Tab-separated table of C-alpha atoms in Angstrom:
chain	number	residue	atom	x	y	z
A	118	MET	CA	-8.327	-8.332	-0.605
A	119	ASN	CA	-7.566	-6.538	-3.459
A	120	ILE	CA	-5.797	-7.976	-6.352
A	121	LEU	CA	-4.401	-6.122	-9.617
A	122	LEU	CA	-3.850	-8.661	-12.671
A	123	LEU	CA	-1.404	-7.690	-15.348
A	124	GLU	CA	-3.176	-9.750	-18.001
A	125	ASP	CA	-3.426	-8.433	-21.768
A	126	ASP	CA	-5.666	-11.785	-22.863
A	127	LEU	CA	-8.788	-9.984	-22.477
A	128	ILE	CA	-10.712	-13.708	-22.082
A	129	LEU	CA	-8.466	-14.709	-19.581
A	130	SER	CA	-8.059	-11.850	-17.970
A	131	ALA	CA	-12.501	-11.432	-17.443
A	132	GLU	CA	-12.514	-15.379	-16.353
A	133	LEU	CA	-9.827	-14.733	-13.279
A	134	CYS	CA	-11.388	-11.903	-12.271
A	135	ARG	CA	-14.769	-13.388	-12.271
A	136	PHE	CA	-13.039	-16.386	-10.739
A	137	LEU	CA	-11.568	-14.208	-7.785
A	138	GLU	CA	-14.532	-12.285	-7.472
A	139	SER	CA	-16.497	-15.317	-6.761
A	140	ASN	CA	-14.149	-16.003	-3.755
A	141	HIS	CA	-14.719	-12.650	-2.428
A	142	PHE	CA	-11.439	-11.224	-3.216
A	143	THR	CA	-11.794	-7.799	-5.320
A	144	CYS	CA	-10.124	-7.584	-8.968
A	145	ASP	CA	-8.821	-4.730	-11.169
A	146	LYS	CA	-7.942	-6.008	-14.688
A	147	ILE	CA	-4.963	-3.800	-16.394
A	148	TYR	CA	-3.763	-4.514	-19.956
A	149	ASP	CA	-0.077	-3.267	-19.749
A	150	GLY	CA	2.762	-2.699	-17.684
A	151	GLU	CA	2.928	0.858	-17.971
A	152	THR	CA	-0.351	1.821	-17.094
A	153	PHE	CA	-0.333	-1.038	-14.389
A	154	LEU	CA	2.478	0.843	-12.508
A	155	ARG	CA	0.569	3.935	-13.044
A	156	GLN	CA	-2.084	2.069	-11.185
A	157	ILE	CA	-0.695	1.257	-8.176
A	158	LYS	CA	0.756	4.847	-7.442
A	159	ASN	CA	-2.684	5.689	-5.905
A	160	ASN	CA	-4.215	2.496	-4.916
A	161	THR	CA	-2.970	0.062	-2.377
A	162	TYR	CA	-3.543	-3.708	-3.136
A	163	ASP	CA	-3.197	-6.978	-0.964
A	164	LEU	CA	-1.452	-9.279	-4.084
A	165	TYR	CA	-0.155	-8.387	-7.726
A	166	LEU	CA	-0.863	-10.916	-10.387
A	167	LEU	CA	1.584	-10.335	-13.617
A	168	ASP	CA	1.586	-11.582	-16.949
A	169	ILE	CA	4.923	-11.506	-18.441
A	170	ASN	CA	4.453	-10.995	-22.130
A	171	VAL	CA	2.395	-7.502	-22.265
A	172	PRO	CA	2.892	-4.208	-23.915
A	173	LYS	CA	4.856	-1.468	-22.912
A	174	ILE	CA	6.690	-2.575	-19.774
A	175	ASN	CA	6.373	-6.420	-19.444
A	176	GLY	CA	5.614	-7.939	-15.960
A	177	LEU	CA	9.534	-9.221	-15.193
A	178	ASP	CA	10.107	-5.657	-15.264
A	179	VAL	CA	7.059	-4.646	-13.670
A	180	CYS	CA	7.937	-7.162	-11.022
A	181	GLN	CA	11.807	-5.370	-10.553
A	182	THR	CA	9.813	-1.865	-9.723
A	183	ILE	CA	7.117	-2.514	-7.451
A	184	ARG	CA	10.682	-4.430	-5.372
A	185	SER	CA	12.351	-1.379	-5.239
A	186	PHE	CA	9.573	0.672	-3.418
A	187	ASP	CA	7.556	-2.354	-1.884
A	188	LYS	CA	9.261	-5.602	-0.258
A	189	ASN	CA	5.906	-7.220	1.104
A	190	THR	CA	3.342	-7.150	-0.946
A	191	PRO	CA	3.304	-10.600	-2.510
A	192	ILE	CA	3.681	-11.060	-6.687
A	193	ILE	CA	2.716	-14.017	-8.538
A	194	ILE	CA	3.914	-14.198	-12.156
A	195	ILE	CA	1.308	-15.705	-14.159
A	196	SER	CA	2.962	-17.135	-17.103
A	197	ALA	CA	3.249	-19.466	-20.761
A	198	TYR	CA	7.105	-19.418	-19.945
A	199	GLY	CA	7.623	-22.355	-18.231
A	200	ASP	CA	11.695	-22.938	-18.657
A	201	ILE	CA	13.541	-22.755	-15.553
A	202	SER	CA	15.588	-19.904	-17.001
A	203	ASP	CA	12.141	-18.032	-16.861
A	204	LYS	CA	11.301	-18.793	-13.463
A	205	LYS	CA	14.622	-18.442	-12.328
A	206	ASP	CA	14.630	-14.445	-13.741
A	207	ALA	CA	11.293	-14.241	-12.393
A	208	PHE	CA	12.916	-15.035	-8.465
A	209	THR	CA	15.799	-13.216	-8.949
A	210	ARG	CA	13.581	-10.220	-9.116
A	211	LEU	CA	12.013	-11.281	-6.160
A	212	ALA	CA	8.447	-12.419	-7.372
A	213	ASP	CA	6.986	-14.444	-4.612
A	214	ASP	CA	5.561	-17.533	-6.772
A	215	TYR	CA	5.456	-18.852	-10.220
A	216	LEU	CA	2.758	-20.616	-12.185
A	217	VAL	CA	2.732	-21.695	-16.020
A	218	LYS	CA	-0.450	-21.395	-18.229
A	219	PRO	CA	-2.480	-23.130	-18.704
A	220	PHE	CA	-3.140	-23.606	-14.892
A	221	GLN	CA	-6.197	-24.330	-12.823
A	222	PHE	CA	-7.604	-21.541	-11.302
A	223	GLU	CA	-7.905	-23.526	-7.938
A	224	GLU	CA	-4.186	-24.055	-7.973
A	225	LEU	CA	-3.921	-20.398	-8.106
A	226	LEU	CA	-6.211	-19.576	-5.370
A	227	LEU	CA	-4.319	-22.329	-3.230
A	228	ARG	CA	-1.236	-20.478	-3.925
A	229	MET	CA	-2.545	-17.317	-3.612
A	230	ASN	CA	-4.166	-17.685	0.036
A	231	SER	CA	-1.260	-19.541	1.014
A	232	LEU	CA	1.299	-15.601	0.406
A	233	LEU	CA	-1.513	-13.893	2.145
A	234	ARG	CA	-1.395	-15.939	5.115
A	235	ARG	CA	2.083	-15.446	5.269
A	236	LYS	CA	1.710	-11.841	5.148
A	237	ALA	CA	-0.887	-11.436	7.152
A	238	PRO	CA	0.948	-10.357	10.659
A	239	SER	CA	0.721	-11.444	14.428
A	240	ASP	CA	-1.849	-10.201	16.570
A	241	ALA	CA	1.253	-8.397	18.502
A	242	THR	CA	2.959	-6.921	15.208
A	243	ASP	CA	-0.733	-5.701	13.822
A	244	GLN	CA	-1.270	-3.447	16.991
A	245	ASP	CA	2.225	-1.535	15.668
A	246	ILE	CA	0.572	-0.886	12.282
A	247	ILE	CA	-1.549	1.422	11.297
A	248	ARG	CA	-3.750	1.600	7.910
A	249	ILE	CA	-6.408	4.553	7.076
A	250	ASP	CA	-7.303	4.019	3.156
A	251	ASP	CA	-3.497	3.756	1.679
A	252	LEU	CA	-1.726	5.219	4.160
A	253	ILE	CA	0.475	2.618	6.395
A	254	ILE	CA	1.585	3.241	9.593
A	255	ASN	CA	4.450	0.865	10.936
A	256	LYS	CA	4.872	2.322	14.896
A	257	THR	CA	7.724	-0.221	15.085
A	258	GLU	CA	9.883	0.968	12.398
A	259	GLN	CA	8.905	4.373	12.441
A	260	LYS	CA	7.862	4.282	8.480
A	261	VAL	CA	5.451	5.306	6.951
A	262	TYR	CA	4.183	4.499	3.440
A	263	ARG	CA	1.046	5.841	0.880
A	264	ALA	CA	-0.016	3.850	-2.017
A	265	GLY	CA	2.815	1.520	-1.889
A	266	ASN	CA	5.540	4.367	-1.379
A	267	GLU	CA	7.777	5.222	1.356
A	268	ILE	CA	7.775	8.860	2.669
A	269	ALA	CA	10.210	10.335	4.746
A	270	LEU	CA	9.206	11.929	8.224
A	271	THR	CA	11.474	13.684	10.746
A	272	LEU	CA	11.106	12.250	14.455
A	273	LYS	CA	8.487	14.921	15.223
A	274	GLU	CA	6.340	14.622	12.149
A	275	PHE	CA	6.031	11.070	12.681
A	276	GLN	CA	5.018	11.334	16.419
A	277	LEU	CA	2.324	13.777	15.183
A	278	LEU	CA	1.023	11.766	12.191
A	279	ALA	CA	0.822	8.713	14.456
A	280	TYR	CA	-0.520	10.604	17.482
A	281	LEU	CA	-3.399	11.715	14.725
A	282	ALA	CA	-3.996	8.522	13.460
A	283	GLU	CA	-4.392	6.545	16.654
A	284	ALA	CA	-6.994	9.210	17.287
A	285	GLN	CA	-9.471	6.736	14.631
A	286	GLY	CA	-11.006	10.062	13.295
A	287	ARG	CA	-11.424	11.674	16.460
A	288	THR	CA	-10.210	15.878	16.434
A	289	VAL	CA	-7.622	16.282	18.179
A	290	SER	CA	-6.855	19.804	19.784
A	291	LYS	CA	-3.273	21.806	19.986
A	292	GLN	CA	-3.229	21.545	23.740
A	293	GLN	CA	-3.492	17.525	23.126
A	294	ILE	CA	-1.246	17.576	20.530
A	295	THR	CA	1.767	19.524	22.840
A	296	GLU	CA	0.886	17.113	25.459
A	297	HIS	CA	1.351	13.936	23.971
A	298	VAL	CA	4.021	14.772	21.438
A	299	TRP	CA	5.996	17.578	22.728
A	300	GLU	CA	5.345	17.178	26.512
A	301	HIS	CA	4.695	20.768	27.074
A	302	ASN	CA	8.135	21.629	26.173
A	303	PHE	CA	7.923	24.421	24.553
A	304	ASN	CA	5.292	27.289	24.370
A	305	THR	CA	1.810	26.521	23.384
A	306	ASN	CA	0.808	29.730	22.164
A	307	THR	CA	3.204	29.396	18.917
A	308	ASN	CA	2.540	28.136	15.880
A	309	THR	CA	4.552	25.327	16.064
A	310	VAL	CA	1.629	22.872	15.700
A	311	GLU	CA	0.214	24.376	12.799
A	312	VAL	CA	3.856	24.577	11.250
A	313	TYR	CA	4.337	20.647	11.252
A	314	ILE	CA	0.723	19.832	10.529
A	315	ASN	CA	1.792	22.262	7.419
A	316	PHE	CA	4.851	20.098	6.913
A	317	LEU	CA	2.634	16.350	7.145
A	318	ARG	CA	0.064	17.861	4.772
A	319	LYS	CA	2.982	18.211	2.369
A	320	LYS	CA	3.941	15.099	2.519
A	321	ILE	CA	1.058	13.189	3.015
A	322	ASP	CA	-1.686	14.748	1.305
A	323	LYS	CA	-0.012	16.917	-1.722
A	324	ASP	CA	0.168	14.458	-4.406
A	325	PHE	CA	-2.904	12.360	-3.555
A	326	LYS	CA	-6.709	13.065	-4.531
A	327	VAL	CA	-7.705	11.831	-1.274
A	328	LYS	CA	-6.438	14.181	1.640
A	329	LEU	CA	-6.329	12.609	5.178
A	330	ILE	CA	-5.225	15.548	7.325
A	331	HIS	CA	-8.117	17.767	8.200
A	332	THR	CA	-9.295	20.590	10.414
A	333	ARG	CA	-11.776	21.270	12.549
A	334	SER	CA	-11.829	25.221	13.061
A	335	GLY	CA	-11.986	26.015	16.576
A	336	PHE	CA	-11.343	22.337	17.817
A	337	GLY	CA	-8.197	20.951	15.643
A	338	TYR	CA	-7.217	18.328	13.692
A	339	TYR	CA	-8.168	15.182	13.046
A	340	LEU	CA	-7.085	11.836	9.916
A	341	SER	CA	-9.737	10.507	7.996
A	342	PRO	CA	-10.011	9.878	3.920
A	343	LEU	CA	-13.390	11.373	4.448
């Protein structure tokens, strides 16, 4: 499980990350809200820990920004502010939990595990979700996310992407794509497959360092972070 921590107290930040790593989490430390929001654009995390009083963009505004594009990743506010008005503000911005400093790390761990268990999909739901690197494909809702940002696709673009993802890194040919995505309803000698692959590359790969859609010359296409 990958955790992203927003905390400008260097000592607390280091101690908390060491504790989480000793409990089999990975933990990245960020010290200001602006850098935090840049970090989540190109990286995927399972849970966010946010202090409120941090430089540049405060933790509550960061929480609200996250919720504008990511409704599901758990967010826990960790703050010295303990008034009910502060807690109300955090929950209004759709934080999942609020822990007042100073707190015991073990209590935080209990709350984190509780949220992560609730977030975990059931077996039936999990079958409808494909994850490749920071790409998430929800087949039930026909939605696609990369690095937490939803990507708008047409129906055929979605069907093509899902078919590539279901191949689990194996190369699929144009013929196989036409059989499964277009069901032979168009001339397989046309460049329709190439055109749609290019559409997907512009939407899925263009703005990201790691490219997921690859061509195996003479054979076809495959989806992989490698």
